[in-house]
mmCIF file of C-alpha atoms and ligand atoms in Angstrom:
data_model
loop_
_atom_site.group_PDB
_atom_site.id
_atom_site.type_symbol
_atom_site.label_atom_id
_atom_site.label_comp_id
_atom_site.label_asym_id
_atom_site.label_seq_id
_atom_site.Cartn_x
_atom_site.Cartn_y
_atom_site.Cartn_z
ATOM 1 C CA UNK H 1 -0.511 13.080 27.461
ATOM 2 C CA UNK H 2 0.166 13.164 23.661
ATOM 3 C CA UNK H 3 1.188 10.217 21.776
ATOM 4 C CA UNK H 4 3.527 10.720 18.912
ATOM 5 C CA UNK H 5 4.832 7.779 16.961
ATOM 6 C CA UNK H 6 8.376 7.464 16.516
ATOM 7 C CA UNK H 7 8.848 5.851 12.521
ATOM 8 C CA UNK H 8 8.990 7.056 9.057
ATOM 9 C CA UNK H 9 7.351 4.391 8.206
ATOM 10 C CA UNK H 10 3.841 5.587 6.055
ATOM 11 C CA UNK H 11 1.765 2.348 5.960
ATOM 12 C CA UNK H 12 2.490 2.694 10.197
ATOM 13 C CA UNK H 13 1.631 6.149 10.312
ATOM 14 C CA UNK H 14 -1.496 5.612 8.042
ATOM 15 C CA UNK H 15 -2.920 2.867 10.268
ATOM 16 C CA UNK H 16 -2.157 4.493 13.447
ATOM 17 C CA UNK H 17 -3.573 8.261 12.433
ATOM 18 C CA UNK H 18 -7.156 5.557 11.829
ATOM 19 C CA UNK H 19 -7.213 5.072 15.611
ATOM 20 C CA UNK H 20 -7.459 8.440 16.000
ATOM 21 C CA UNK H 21 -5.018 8.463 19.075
ATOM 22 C CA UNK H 22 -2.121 9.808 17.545
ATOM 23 C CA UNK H 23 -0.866 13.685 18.227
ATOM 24 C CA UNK H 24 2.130 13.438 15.999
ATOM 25 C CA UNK H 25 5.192 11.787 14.572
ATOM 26 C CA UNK H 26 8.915 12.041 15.288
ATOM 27 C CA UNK H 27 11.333 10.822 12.379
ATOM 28 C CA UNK H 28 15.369 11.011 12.500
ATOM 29 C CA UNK H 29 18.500 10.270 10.079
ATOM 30 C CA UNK H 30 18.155 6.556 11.127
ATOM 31 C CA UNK H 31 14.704 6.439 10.652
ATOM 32 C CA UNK H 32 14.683 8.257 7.203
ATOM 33 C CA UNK H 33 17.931 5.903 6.106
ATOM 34 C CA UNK H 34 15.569 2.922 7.175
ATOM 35 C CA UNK H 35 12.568 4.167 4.947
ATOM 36 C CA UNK H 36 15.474 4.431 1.857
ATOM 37 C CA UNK H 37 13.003 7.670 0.622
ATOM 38 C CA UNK H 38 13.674 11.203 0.333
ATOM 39 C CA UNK H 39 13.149 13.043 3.302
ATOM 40 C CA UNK H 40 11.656 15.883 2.073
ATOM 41 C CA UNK H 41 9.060 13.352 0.300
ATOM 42 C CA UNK H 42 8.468 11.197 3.502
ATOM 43 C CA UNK H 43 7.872 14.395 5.487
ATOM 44 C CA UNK H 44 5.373 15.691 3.116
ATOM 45 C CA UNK H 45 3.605 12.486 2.718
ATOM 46 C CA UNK H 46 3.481 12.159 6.601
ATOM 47 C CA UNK H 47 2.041 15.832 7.244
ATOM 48 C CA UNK H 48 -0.640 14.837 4.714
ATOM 49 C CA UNK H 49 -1.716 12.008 7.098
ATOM 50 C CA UNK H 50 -1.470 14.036 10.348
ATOM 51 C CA UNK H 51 -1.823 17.373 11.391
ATOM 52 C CA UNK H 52 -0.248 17.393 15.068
ATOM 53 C CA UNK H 53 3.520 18.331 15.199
ATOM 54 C CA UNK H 54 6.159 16.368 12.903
ATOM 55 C CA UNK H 55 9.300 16.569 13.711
ATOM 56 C CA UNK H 56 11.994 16.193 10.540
ATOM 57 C CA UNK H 57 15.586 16.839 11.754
ATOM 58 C CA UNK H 58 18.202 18.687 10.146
ATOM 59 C CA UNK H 59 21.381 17.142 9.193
ATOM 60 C CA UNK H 60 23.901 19.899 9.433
ATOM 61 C CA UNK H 61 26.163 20.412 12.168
ATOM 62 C CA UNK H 62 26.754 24.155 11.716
ATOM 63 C CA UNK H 63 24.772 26.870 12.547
ATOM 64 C CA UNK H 64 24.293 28.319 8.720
ATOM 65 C CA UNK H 65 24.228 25.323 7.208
ATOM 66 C CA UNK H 66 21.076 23.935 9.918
ATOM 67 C CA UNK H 67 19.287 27.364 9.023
ATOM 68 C CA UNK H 68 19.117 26.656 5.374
ATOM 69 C CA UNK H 69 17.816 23.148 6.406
ATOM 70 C CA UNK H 70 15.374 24.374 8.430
ATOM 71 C CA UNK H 71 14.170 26.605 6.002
ATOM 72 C CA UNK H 72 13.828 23.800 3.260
ATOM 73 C CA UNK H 73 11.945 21.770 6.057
ATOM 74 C CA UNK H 74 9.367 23.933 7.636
ATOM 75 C CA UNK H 75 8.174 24.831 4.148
ATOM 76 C CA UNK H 76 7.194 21.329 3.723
ATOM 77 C CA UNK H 77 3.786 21.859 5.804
ATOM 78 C CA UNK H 78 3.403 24.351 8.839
ATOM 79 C CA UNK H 79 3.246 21.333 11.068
ATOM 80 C CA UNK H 80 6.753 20.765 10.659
ATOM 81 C CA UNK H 81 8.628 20.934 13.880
ATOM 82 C CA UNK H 82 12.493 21.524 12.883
ATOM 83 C CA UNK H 83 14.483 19.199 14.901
ATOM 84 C CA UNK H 84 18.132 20.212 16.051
ATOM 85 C CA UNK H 85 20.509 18.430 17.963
ATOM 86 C CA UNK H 86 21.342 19.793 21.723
ATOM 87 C CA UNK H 87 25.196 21.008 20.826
ATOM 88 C CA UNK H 88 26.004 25.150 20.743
ATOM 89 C CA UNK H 89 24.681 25.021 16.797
ATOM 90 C CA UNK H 90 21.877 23.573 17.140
ATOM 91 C CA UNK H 91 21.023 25.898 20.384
ATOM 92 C CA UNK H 92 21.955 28.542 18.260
ATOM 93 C CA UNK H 93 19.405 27.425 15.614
ATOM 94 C CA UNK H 94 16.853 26.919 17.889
ATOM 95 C CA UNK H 95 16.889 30.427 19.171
ATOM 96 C CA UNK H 96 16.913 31.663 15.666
ATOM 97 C CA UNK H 97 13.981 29.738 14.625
ATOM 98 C CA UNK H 98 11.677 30.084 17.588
ATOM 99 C CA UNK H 99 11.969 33.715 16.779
ATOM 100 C CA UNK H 100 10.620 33.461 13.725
ATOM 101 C CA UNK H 101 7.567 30.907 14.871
ATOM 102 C CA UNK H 102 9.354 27.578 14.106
ATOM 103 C CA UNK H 103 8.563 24.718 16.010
ATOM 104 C CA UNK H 104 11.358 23.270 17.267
ATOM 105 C CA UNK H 105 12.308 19.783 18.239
ATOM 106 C CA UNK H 106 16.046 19.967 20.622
ATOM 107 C CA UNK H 107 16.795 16.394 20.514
ATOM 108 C CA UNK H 108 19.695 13.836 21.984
ATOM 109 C CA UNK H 109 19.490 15.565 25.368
ATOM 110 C CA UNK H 110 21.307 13.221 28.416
ATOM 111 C CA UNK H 111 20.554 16.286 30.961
ATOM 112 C CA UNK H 112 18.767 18.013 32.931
ATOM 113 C CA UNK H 113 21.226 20.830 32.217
ATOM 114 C CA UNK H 114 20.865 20.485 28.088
ATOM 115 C CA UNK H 115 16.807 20.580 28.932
ATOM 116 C CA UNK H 116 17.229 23.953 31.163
ATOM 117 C CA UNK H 117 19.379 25.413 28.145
ATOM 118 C CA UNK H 118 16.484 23.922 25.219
ATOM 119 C CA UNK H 119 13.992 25.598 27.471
ATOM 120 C CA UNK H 120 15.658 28.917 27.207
ATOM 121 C CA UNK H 121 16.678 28.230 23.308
ATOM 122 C CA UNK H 122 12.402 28.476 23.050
ATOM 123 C CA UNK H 123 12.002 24.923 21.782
ATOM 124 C CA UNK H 124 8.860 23.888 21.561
ATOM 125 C CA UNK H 125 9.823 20.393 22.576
ATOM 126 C CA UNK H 126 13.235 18.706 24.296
ATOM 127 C CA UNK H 127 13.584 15.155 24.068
ATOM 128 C CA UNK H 128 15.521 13.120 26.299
ATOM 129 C CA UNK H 129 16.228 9.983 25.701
ATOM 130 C CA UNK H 130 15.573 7.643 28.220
ATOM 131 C CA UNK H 131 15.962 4.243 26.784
ATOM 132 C CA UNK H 132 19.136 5.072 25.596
ATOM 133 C CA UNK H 133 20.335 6.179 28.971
ATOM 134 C CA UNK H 134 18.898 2.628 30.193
ATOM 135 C CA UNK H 135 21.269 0.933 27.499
ATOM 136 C CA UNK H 136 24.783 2.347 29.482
ATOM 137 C CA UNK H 137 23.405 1.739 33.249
ATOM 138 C CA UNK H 138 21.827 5.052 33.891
ATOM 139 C CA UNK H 139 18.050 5.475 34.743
ATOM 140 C CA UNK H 140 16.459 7.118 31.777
ATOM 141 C CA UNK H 141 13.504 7.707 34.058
ATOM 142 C CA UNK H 142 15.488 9.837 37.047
ATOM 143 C CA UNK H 143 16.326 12.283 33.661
ATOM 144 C CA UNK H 144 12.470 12.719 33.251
ATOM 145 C CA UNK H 145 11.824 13.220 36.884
ATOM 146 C CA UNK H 146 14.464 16.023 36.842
ATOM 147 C CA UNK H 147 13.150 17.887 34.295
ATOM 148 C CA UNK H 148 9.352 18.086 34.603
ATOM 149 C CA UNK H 149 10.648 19.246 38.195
ATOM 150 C CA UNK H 150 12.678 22.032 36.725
ATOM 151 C CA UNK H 151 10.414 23.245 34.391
ATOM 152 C CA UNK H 152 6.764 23.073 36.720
ATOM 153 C CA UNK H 153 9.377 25.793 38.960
ATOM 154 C CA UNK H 154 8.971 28.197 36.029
ATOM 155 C CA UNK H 155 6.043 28.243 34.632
ATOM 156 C CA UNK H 156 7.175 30.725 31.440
ATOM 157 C CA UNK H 157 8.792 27.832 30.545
ATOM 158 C CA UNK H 158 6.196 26.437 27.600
ATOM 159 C CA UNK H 159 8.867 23.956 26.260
ATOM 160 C CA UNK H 160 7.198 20.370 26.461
ATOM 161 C CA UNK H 161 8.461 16.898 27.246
ATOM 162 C CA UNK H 162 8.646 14.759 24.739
ATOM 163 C CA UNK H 163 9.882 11.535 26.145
ATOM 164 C CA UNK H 164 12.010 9.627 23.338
ATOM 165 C CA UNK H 165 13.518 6.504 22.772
ATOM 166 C CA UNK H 166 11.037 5.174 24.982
ATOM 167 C CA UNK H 167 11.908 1.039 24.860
ATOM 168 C CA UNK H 168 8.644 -0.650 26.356
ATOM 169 C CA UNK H 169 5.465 0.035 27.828
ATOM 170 C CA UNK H 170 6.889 0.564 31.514
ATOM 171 C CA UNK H 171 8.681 4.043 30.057
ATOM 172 C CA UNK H 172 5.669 5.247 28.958
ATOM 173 C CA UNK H 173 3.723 5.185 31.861
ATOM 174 C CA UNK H 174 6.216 6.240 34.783
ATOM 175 C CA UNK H 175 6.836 8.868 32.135
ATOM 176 C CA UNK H 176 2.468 10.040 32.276
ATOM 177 C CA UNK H 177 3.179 9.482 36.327
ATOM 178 C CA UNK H 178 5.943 12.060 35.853
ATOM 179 C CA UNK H 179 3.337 14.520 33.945
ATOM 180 C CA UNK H 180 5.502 14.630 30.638
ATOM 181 C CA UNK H 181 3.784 16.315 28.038
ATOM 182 C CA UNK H 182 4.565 13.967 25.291
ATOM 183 C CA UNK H 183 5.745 10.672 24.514
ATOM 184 C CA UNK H 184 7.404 9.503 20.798
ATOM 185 C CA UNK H 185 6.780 5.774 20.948
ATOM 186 C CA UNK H 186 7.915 3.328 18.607
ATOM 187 C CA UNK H 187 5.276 1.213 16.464
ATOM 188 C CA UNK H 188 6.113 -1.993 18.167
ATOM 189 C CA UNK H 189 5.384 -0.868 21.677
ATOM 190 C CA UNK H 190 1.902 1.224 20.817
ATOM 191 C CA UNK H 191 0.920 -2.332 19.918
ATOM 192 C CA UNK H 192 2.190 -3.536 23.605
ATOM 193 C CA UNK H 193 -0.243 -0.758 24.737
ATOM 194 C CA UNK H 194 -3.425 -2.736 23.796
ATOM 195 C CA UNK H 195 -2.436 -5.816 25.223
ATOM 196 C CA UNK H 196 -3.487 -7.712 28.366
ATOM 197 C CA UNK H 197 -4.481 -11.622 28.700
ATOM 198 C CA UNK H 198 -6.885 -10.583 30.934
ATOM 199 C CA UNK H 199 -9.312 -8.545 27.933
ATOM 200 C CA UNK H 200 -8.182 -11.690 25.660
ATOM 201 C CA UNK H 201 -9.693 -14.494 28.226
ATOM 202 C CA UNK H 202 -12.898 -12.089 29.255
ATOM 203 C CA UNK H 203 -13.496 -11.334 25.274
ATOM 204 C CA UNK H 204 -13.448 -14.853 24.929
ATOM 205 C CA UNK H 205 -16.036 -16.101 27.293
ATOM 206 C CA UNK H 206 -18.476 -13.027 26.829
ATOM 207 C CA UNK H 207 -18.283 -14.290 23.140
ATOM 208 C CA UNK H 208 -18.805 -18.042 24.035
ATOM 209 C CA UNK H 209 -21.661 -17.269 26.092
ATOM 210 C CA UNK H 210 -23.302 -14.543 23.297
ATOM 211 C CA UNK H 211 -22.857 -17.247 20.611
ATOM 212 C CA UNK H 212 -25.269 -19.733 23.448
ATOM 213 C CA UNK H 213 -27.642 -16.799 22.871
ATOM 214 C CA UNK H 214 -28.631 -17.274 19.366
ATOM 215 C CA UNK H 215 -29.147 -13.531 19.179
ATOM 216 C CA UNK H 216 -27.720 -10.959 16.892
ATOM 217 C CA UNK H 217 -27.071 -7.216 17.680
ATOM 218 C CA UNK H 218 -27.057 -5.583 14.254
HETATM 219 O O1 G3P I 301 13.745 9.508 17.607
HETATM 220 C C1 G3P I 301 14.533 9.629 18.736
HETATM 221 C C2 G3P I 301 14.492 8.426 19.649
HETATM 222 O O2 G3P I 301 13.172 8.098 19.985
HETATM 223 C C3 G3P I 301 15.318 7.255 19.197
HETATM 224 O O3 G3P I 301 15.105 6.104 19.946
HETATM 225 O O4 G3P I 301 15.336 3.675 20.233
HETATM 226 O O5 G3P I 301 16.863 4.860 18.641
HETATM 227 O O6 G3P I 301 17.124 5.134 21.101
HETATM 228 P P1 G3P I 301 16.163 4.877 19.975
#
């Protein structure tokens, strides 16, 4: 499964891309508006850092208008992945740019319907997202389910999964269960990831006992 992080945030990115177990990044308007930068600057800076897919989404409703956006995008870096929302312009869009080699990010999709129609669109990712689903008393997760189903039937299908707005740790792993291909996850919860008090207490007394020891490795 690939792990994309979900910020604009560069001193996040920078820190994470060290780990060396981050695929890519996904940004938005609200996470550009939170970074207060230019979004053409925070995409280049970002695409310096990694070199898996990043997504940078347009913010045009209308078909022409998302081309031209596109086209200022993608010549950022050529792992830009153009992301378009899943309405009949952005579908439109998607189509357009696939055929030209654009990556393309479909994103805000609530169906397995919208995935079905991003999958034929040639994106190169859909992203449902399942924590908002959670939020109005749907389960974000049964969206998932439905459409790695769909798409394992048809295996010309090459769009991948990119689970988004993924909330806590739980998401992310029903979401591997499920086989998605890719999960955006905020900064906050790739921390979560690490954690267990178990590794804290056992790193704890294997340290105690090596300090008894006297003895030093290196
Ligand atoms: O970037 C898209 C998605 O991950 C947003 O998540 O938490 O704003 O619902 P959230």
């Amino acid at each position: 499964m690939k792990f994309f992080v979900d910020t604009a945030e560069i001193s996040e990115i920078r820190e994470l891309a060290e780990t060396g177990l981050l695929d890519g990044v996904t940004t938005n308007p609200s996470l550009i508006a939170k970074s207060g930068r230019k979004i053409t600057e925070v995409i280049a800076e970002i695409c310096d850092v990694v070199s898996g897919p990043v997504s940078a989404e347009v913010a045009a409703t209308e078909y022409g208008q998302m081309m031209k956006e596109a086209e200022v995008l993608s010549r950022i870096a050529p792992n830009v992945a153009v992301k378009v929302p899943l309405t009949p312009d952005g579908l439109r869009a998607c189509h357009s740019l696939s055929q030209k080699g654009v990556m393309v990010n479909v994103t805000l999709c609530f169906s397995a319907a919208q995935a079905l129609l991003a999958a034929k669109a040639g994106a190169a990712f859909i992203s449902p997202f399942v924590g908002r689903l959670d939020d109005i008393g749907q389960n974000g997760m049964d969206l998932i389910a439905d459409i790695t189903q769909i798409y394992n039937n048809y295996p010309a299908i090459r769009t991948e999964v990119l689970v988004a707005s993924i909330r806590n740790p739980i998401h992310l792993i029903e979401a591997a269960k499920m086989g998605a291909d890719v999960a955006t996850i905020p900064p906050a919860v790739i921390r979560q990831l690490y954690a267990h008090p178990l590794t804290d207490k056992g790193l704890a007394a294997f340290l105690a006992d090596w300090a008894k020891t006297g003895q030093t490795i290196a």
